[in-house]
Amino acid sequence: NMTVGRSLINAGQSNGRYAEERSFVSRAAATEYVYGTGLSGDGFSFDYTLPFATEVEVGYYDVNTSVGSWIGFEDGQNLLNIRVSHSLDISDSQSLSIGVNNVINNAKESQIKESRIMAVDATYTHGDSLTLETEYYSVQHDNQGTSKEDSGVAKQETQSGGYVSAVYSINDSYDVGARYSMFGGFGDAGTISEDSTQMTLMGARKITDSATLRLEYNNTDIRGTETTSVTAQFVFAIGS
């Protein structure tokens, strides 16, 4: 299958989800750090299903928006996304899916920098009642995020982070969930050398098949600055 046009880029299992497809109100702190509020682009993607439920997807895009990512995506940059995923039925009620992703972000020709994001994700489901999910990122920063060794030669920095989450459906109307996210610091000194963490609790009430009310609590520590927030979200989806 081939898709052409503007879309959220299917990088990892979480970036390509719209609000109505997410279990939580917000994106995990590590996901937002890496991909921003939703990494998207104009381009094309090609996916092919191999035997044994393995899928390969390759996409090439021009980034079309500044999405608030710390990695440095900018308008007009070209981006190559490669994803391999595999789904496995453990039993009649249990399933496991695993994915590996590589995002290569090349800047405009006038700039000399490149970022790479390697990601591994896994999702376990038990019927309609329990979903366990994790995603791990390893980010190689461009030369804006370099430090210098004793020789004075610049080197690229590697930063890692990710999240784990659990969502439990009490019944057809109520869901509860918890998520922990972290991303490490990088650099020889300064505020970016500190780790950041986030703890999230969520409750959701399904009002109708197309309407859901969510309430979310977040405690976030971004490089030593702690914030607490409570957010309510009403999602109404039209169409299938």
CSV table of N, CA and C in Angstrom, one decimal, residues 131-225:
chain,number,residue,atom,x,y,z
A,131,THR,N,-4.2,-3.3,28.7
A,131,THR,CA,-3.2,-2.9,27.7
A,131,THR,C,-2.0,-2.4,28.4
A,132,LEU,N,-0.9,-3.1,28.1
A,132,LEU,CA,0.4,-2.7,28.6
A,132,LEU,C,1.3,-2.2,27.4
A,133,GLU,N,1.9,-1.1,27.6
A,133,GLU,CA,2.6,-0.5,26.5
A,133,GLU,C,3.9,0.2,26.9
A,134,THR,N,5.0,0.0,26.1
A,134,THR,CA,6.2,0.7,26.4
A,134,THR,C,6.9,1.1,25.1
A,135,GLU,N,7.7,2.2,25.2
A,135,GLU,CA,8.4,2.7,24.0
A,135,GLU,C,9.7,3.3,24.5
A,136,TYR,N,10.8,2.9,23.8
A,136,TYR,CA,12.2,3.4,24.2
A,136,TYR,C,12.8,4.1,23.1
A,137,TYR,N,13.4,5.3,23.4
A,137,TYR,CA,14.0,6.1,22.3
A,137,TYR,C,15.5,6.3,22.6
A,138,SER,N,16.3,6.2,21.6
A,138,SER,CA,17.7,6.5,21.6
A,138,SER,C,18.0,7.6,20.5
A,139,VAL,N,18.3,8.8,21.0
A,139,VAL,CA,18.4,9.9,20.1
A,139,VAL,C,19.8,10.4,19.9
A,140,GLN,N,20.3,10.5,18.7
A,140,GLN,CA,21.6,11.0,18.3
A,140,GLN,C,21.4,12.4,17.8
A,141,HIS,N,21.9,13.4,18.6
A,141,HIS,CA,21.7,14.8,18.3
A,141,HIS,C,22.6,15.3,17.3
A,142,ASP,N,22.1,16.4,16.6
A,142,ASP,CA,23.0,17.0,15.6
A,142,ASP,C,24.0,17.9,16.2
A,143,ASN,N,24.8,18.6,15.5
A,143,ASN,CA,25.9,19.4,16.0
A,143,ASN,C,25.5,20.5,16.9
A,144,GLN,N,24.2,20.8,17.1
A,144,GLN,CA,23.8,21.8,18.0
A,144,GLN,C,23.8,21.2,19.4
A,145,GLY,N,23.9,19.9,19.5
A,145,GLY,CA,23.9,19.3,20.8
A,145,GLY,C,25.2,18.5,21.1
A,146,THR,N,26.3,19.1,20.6
A,146,THR,CA,27.5,18.4,20.8
A,146,THR,C,28.3,19.0,22.0
A,147,SER,N,29.3,18.2,22.4
A,147,SER,CA,30.2,18.6,23.4
A,147,SER,C,31.6,18.4,22.8
A,148,LYS,N,32.6,18.9,23.5
A,148,LYS,CA,34.0,18.7,22.9
A,148,LYS,C,34.8,17.8,23.9
A,149,GLU,N,35.5,16.9,23.3
A,149,GLU,CA,36.4,16.1,24.0
A,149,GLU,C,37.7,16.9,24.2
A,150,ASP,N,38.6,16.3,25.0
A,150,ASP,CA,39.9,16.9,25.3
A,150,ASP,C,40.6,17.4,24.0
A,151,SER,N,40.4,16.6,22.9
A,151,SER,CA,41.1,17.0,21.7
A,151,SER,C,40.5,18.2,21.0
A,152,GLY,N,39.4,18.6,21.5
A,152,GLY,CA,38.7,19.8,20.9
A,152,GLY,C,37.9,19.4,19.7
A,153,VAL,N,37.7,18.2,19.4
A,153,VAL,CA,36.9,17.7,18.3
A,153,VAL,C,35.5,17.5,18.7
A,154,ALA,N,34.5,18.1,18.0
A,154,ALA,CA,33.1,18.0,18.4
A,154,ALA,C,32.6,16.5,18.2
A,155,LYS,N,31.7,16.1,19.1
A,155,LYS,CA,31.2,14.8,18.9
A,155,LYS,C,29.6,14.9,19.1
A,156,GLN,N,28.9,13.9,18.5
A,156,GLN,CA,27.5,13.9,18.6
A,156,GLN,C,27.1,13.4,20.0
A,157,GLU,N,26.0,13.9,20.5
A,157,GLU,CA,25.5,13.4,21.8
A,157,GLU,C,24.4,12.4,21.6
A,158,THR,N,24.3,11.4,22.5
A,158,THR,CA,23.2,10.4,22.4
A,158,THR,C,22.4,10.5,23.7
A,159,GLN,N,21.1,10.6,23.6
A,159,GLN,CA,20.2,10.7,24.7
A,159,GLN,C,19.2,9.6,24.6
A,160,SER,N,18.7,9.1,25.8
A,160,SER,CA,17.7,8.1,25.8
A,160,SER,C,16.6,8.4,26.7
A,161,GLY,N,15.5,7.7,26.5
A,161,GLY,CA,14.3,7.9,27.3
A,161,GLY,C,13.2,7.0,26.8
A,162,GLY,N,12.0,7.2,27.4
A,162,GLY,CA,10.9,6.4,27.0
A,162,GLY,C,9.8,6.4,28.0
A,163,TYR,N,8.8,5.5,27.9
A,163,TYR,CA,7.7,5.4,28.8
A,163,TYR,C,7.2,4.0,29.0
A,164,VAL,N,6.5,3.7,30.1
A,164,VAL,CA,5.7,2.5,30.2
A,164,VAL,C,4.3,2.9,30.7
A,165,SER,N,3.3,2.2,30.2
A,165,SER,CA,1.9,2.6,30.6
A,165,SER,C,1.1,1.4,30.8
A,166,ALA,N,0.0,1.5,31.6
A,166,ALA,CA,-1.0,0.4,31.7
A,166,ALA,C,-2.3,1.0,31.8
A,167,VAL,N,-3.2,0.5,31.0
A,167,VAL,CA,-4.6,0.9,31.0
A,167,VAL,C,-5.5,-0.3,31.2
A,168,TYR,N,-6.4,-0.1,32.2
A,168,TYR,CA,-7.3,-1.2,32.6
A,168,TYR,C,-8.8,-0.8,32.4
A,169,SER,N,-9.6,-1.6,31.7
A,169,SER,CA,-11.0,-1.3,31.5
A,169,SER,C,-11.8,-2.0,32.6
A,170,ILE,N,-12.4,-1.2,33.5
A,170,ILE,CA,-13.2,-1.7,34.5
A,170,ILE,C,-14.4,-2.4,34.0
A,171,ASN,N,-15.0,-1.7,33.0
A,171,ASN,CA,-16.2,-2.2,32.3
A,171,ASN,C,-16.3,-1.5,31.0
A,172,ASP,N,-17.4,-1.6,30.3
A,172,ASP,CA,-17.6,-1.0,29.0
A,172,ASP,C,-17.5,0.5,29.1
A,173,SER,N,-17.7,1.1,30.2
A,173,SER,CA,-17.8,2.6,30.4
A,173,SER,C,-16.6,3.3,31.0
A,174,TYR,N,-15.9,2.6,31.9
A,174,TYR,CA,-14.8,3.2,32.6
A,174,TYR,C,-13.5,2.6,32.4
A,175,ASP,N,-12.5,3.4,32.2
A,175,ASP,CA,-11.1,3.0,32.1
A,175,ASP,C,-10.2,3.8,33.1
A,176,VAL,N,-9.2,3.1,33.6
A,176,VAL,CA,-8.2,3.8,34.5
A,176,VAL,C,-6.8,3.5,33.9
A,177,GLY,N,-5.9,4.4,34.1
A,177,GLY,CA,-4.5,4.1,33.6
A,177,GLY,C,-3.4,4.8,34.4
A,178,ALA,N,-2.2,4.3,34.2
A,178,ALA,CA,-1.0,5.0,34.8
A,178,ALA,C,0.1,4.9,33.8
A,179,ARG,N,1.0,5.9,33.9
A,179,ARG,CA,2.1,6.0,32.9
A,179,ARG,C,3.3,6.7,33.6
A,180,TYR,N,4.5,6.1,33.3
A,180,TYR,CA,5.7,6.7,33.8
A,180,TYR,C,6.6,7.0,32.6
A,181,SER,N,7.2,8.2,32.6
A,181,SER,CA,8.0,8.6,31.4
A,181,SER,C,9.3,9.2,32.0
A,182,MET,N,10.4,9.0,31.3
A,182,MET,CA,11.6,9.7,31.6
A,182,MET,C,12.5,9.9,30.3
A,183,PHE,N,13.3,10.9,30.4
A,183,PHE,CA,14.3,11.1,29.3
A,183,PHE,C,15.6,11.7,30.0
A,184,GLY,N,16.7,11.1,29.6
A,184,GLY,CA,18.0,11.5,30.2
A,184,GLY,C,18.5,12.8,29.7
A,185,GLY,N,19.4,13.4,30.4
A,185,GLY,CA,20.1,14.6,30.0
A,185,GLY,C,21.2,14.3,29.0
A,186,PHE,N,21.8,15.4,28.5
A,186,PHE,CA,23.0,15.2,27.6
A,186,PHE,C,23.8,16.5,27.7
A,187,GLY,N,25.0,16.4,27.3
A,187,GLY,CA,25.9,17.6,27.4
A,187,GLY,C,26.8,17.5,28.6
A,188,ASP,N,27.9,18.2,28.5
A,188,ASP,CA,28.9,18.1,29.6
A,188,ASP,C,28.5,18.9,30.8
A,189,ALA,N,27.7,20.0,30.6
A,189,ALA,CA,27.3,20.8,31.7
A,189,ALA,C,26.0,21.6,31.3
A,190,GLY,N,25.4,22.2,32.3
A,190,GLY,CA,24.2,23.0,32.0
A,190,GLY,C,22.9,22.3,32.3
A,191,THR,N,21.8,23.0,32.1
A,191,THR,CA,20.5,22.4,32.5
A,191,THR,C,20.1,21.1,31.8
A,192,ILE,N,20.6,21.0,30.5
A,192,ILE,CA,20.3,19.8,29.7
A,192,ILE,C,21.0,18.6,30.2
A,193,SER,N,21.9,18.7,31.2
A,193,SER,CA,22.6,17.5,31.7
A,193,SER,C,21.8,16.7,32.7
A,194,GLU,N,20.6,17.3,33.2
A,194,GLU,CA,19.8,16.6,34.2
A,194,GLU,C,18.7,15.8,33.5
A,195,ASP,N,18.3,14.7,34.2
A,195,ASP,CA,17.3,13.8,33.8
A,195,ASP,C,15.9,14.5,34.1
A,196,SER,N,14.9,14.0,33.3
A,196,SER,CA,13.5,14.5,33.6
A,196,SER,C,12.6,13.3,33.7
A,197,THR,N,11.5,13.4,34.5
A,197,THR,CA,10.6,12.3,34.7
A,197,THR,C,9.2,12.9,34.8
A,198,GLN,N,8.2,12.0,34.6
A,198,GLN,CA,6.8,12.3,34.6
A,198,GLN,C,6.0,11.1,35.1
A,199,MET,N,5.0,11.4,36.0
A,199,MET,CA,4.1,10.4,36.4
A,199,MET,C,2.7,10.8,36.1
A,200,THR,N,1.9,10.0,35.4
A,200,THR,CA,0.6,10.3,35.0
A,200,THR,C,-0.4,9.3,35.4
A,201,LEU,N,-1.6,9.8,35.9
A,201,LEU,CA,-2.7,9.0,36.3
A,201,LEU,C,-3.9,9.4,35.5
A,202,MET,N,-4.8,8.5,35.0
A,202,MET,CA,-5.8,8.8,34.1
A,202,MET,C,-7.1,8.1,34.4
A,203,GLY,N,-8.3,8.7,34.3
A,203,GLY,CA,-9.6,8.1,34.4
A,203,GLY,C,-10.4,8.5,33.2
A,204,ALA,N,-11.2,7.6,32.6
A,204,ALA,CA,-12.0,7.9,31.4
A,204,ALA,C,-13.4,7.4,31.6
A,205,ARG,N,-14.3,8.1,31.1
A,205,ARG,CA,-15.7,7.7,31.1
A,205,ARG,C,-16.2,7.7,29.6
A,206,LYS,N,-16.6,6.6,29.1
A,206,LYS,CA,-17.1,6.5,27.8
A,206,LYS,C,-18.6,6.8,27.8
A,207,ILE,N,-19.0,8.0,27.2
A,207,ILE,CA,-20.4,8.4,27.3
A,207,ILE,C,-21.2,7.7,26.3
A,208,THR,N,-20.7,7.8,25.0
A,208,THR,CA,-21.4,7.1,23.9
A,208,THR,C,-20.3,6.4,23.1
A,209,ASP,N,-20.7,5.7,22.0
A,209,ASP,CA,-19.7,5.1,21.2
A,209,ASP,C,-18.7,6.1,20.6
A,210,SER,N,-19.1,7.4,20.4
A,210,SER,CA,-18.2,8.4,19.8
A,210,SER,C,-17.8,9.5,20.8
A,211,ALA,N,-18.2,9.5,22.0
A,211,ALA,CA,-17.9,10.5,23.0
A,211,ALA,C,-17.2,10.0,24.2
A,212,THR,N,-16.1,10.5,24.6
A,212,THR,CA,-15.4,10.1,25.8
A,212,THR,C,-14.9,11.3,26.6
A,213,LEU,N,-15.1,11.2,27.9
A,213,LEU,CA,-14.6,12.3,28.9
A,213,LEU,C,-13.4,11.7,29.6
A,214,ARG,N,-12.2,12.4,29.6
A,214,ARG,CA,-11.0,11.9,30.3
A,214,ARG,C,-10.6,13.0,31.3
A,215,LEU,N,-10.1,12.5,32.4
A,215,LEU,CA,-9.5,13.3,33.5
A,215,LEU,C,-8.1,12.8,33.7
A,216,GLU,N,-7.1,13.7,33.7
A,216,GLU,CA,-5.7,13.3,33.8
A,216,GLU,C,-4.9,14.1,34.9
A,217,TYR,N,-4.1,13.4,35.7
A,217,TYR,CA,-3.2,14.1,36.6
A,217,TYR,C,-1.8,13.8,36.2
A,218,ASN,N,-1.0,14.9,36.2
A,218,ASN,CA,0.4,14.8,35.8
A,218,ASN,C,1.3,15.5,36.9
A,219,ASN,N,2.4,14.8,37.2
A,219,ASN,CA,3.4,15.3,38.0
A,219,ASN,C,4.7,15.2,37.2
A,220,THR,N,5.3,16.3,36.8
A,220,THR,CA,6.4,16.4,35.9
A,220,THR,C,7.6,17.1,36.5
A,221,ASP,N,8.8,16.5,36.4
A,221,ASP,CA,10.0,17.1,36.9
A,221,ASP,C,10.9,17.3,35.7
A,222,ILE,N,11.0,18.5,35.1
A,222,ILE,CA,11.8,18.8,33.9
A,222,ILE,C,13.1,19.4,34.4
A,223,ARG,N,14.1,18.6,34.5
A,223,ARG,CA,15.5,19.1,34.8
A,223,ARG,C,15.4,19.9,36.1
A,224,GLY,N,14.8,19.4,37.2
A,224,GLY,CA,14.7,20.0,38.5
A,224,GLY,C,13.6,20.9,38.7
A,225,THR,N,12.8,21.2,37.7
A,225,THR,CA,11.6,22.1,37.9
A,225,THR,C,10.4,21.2,37.9
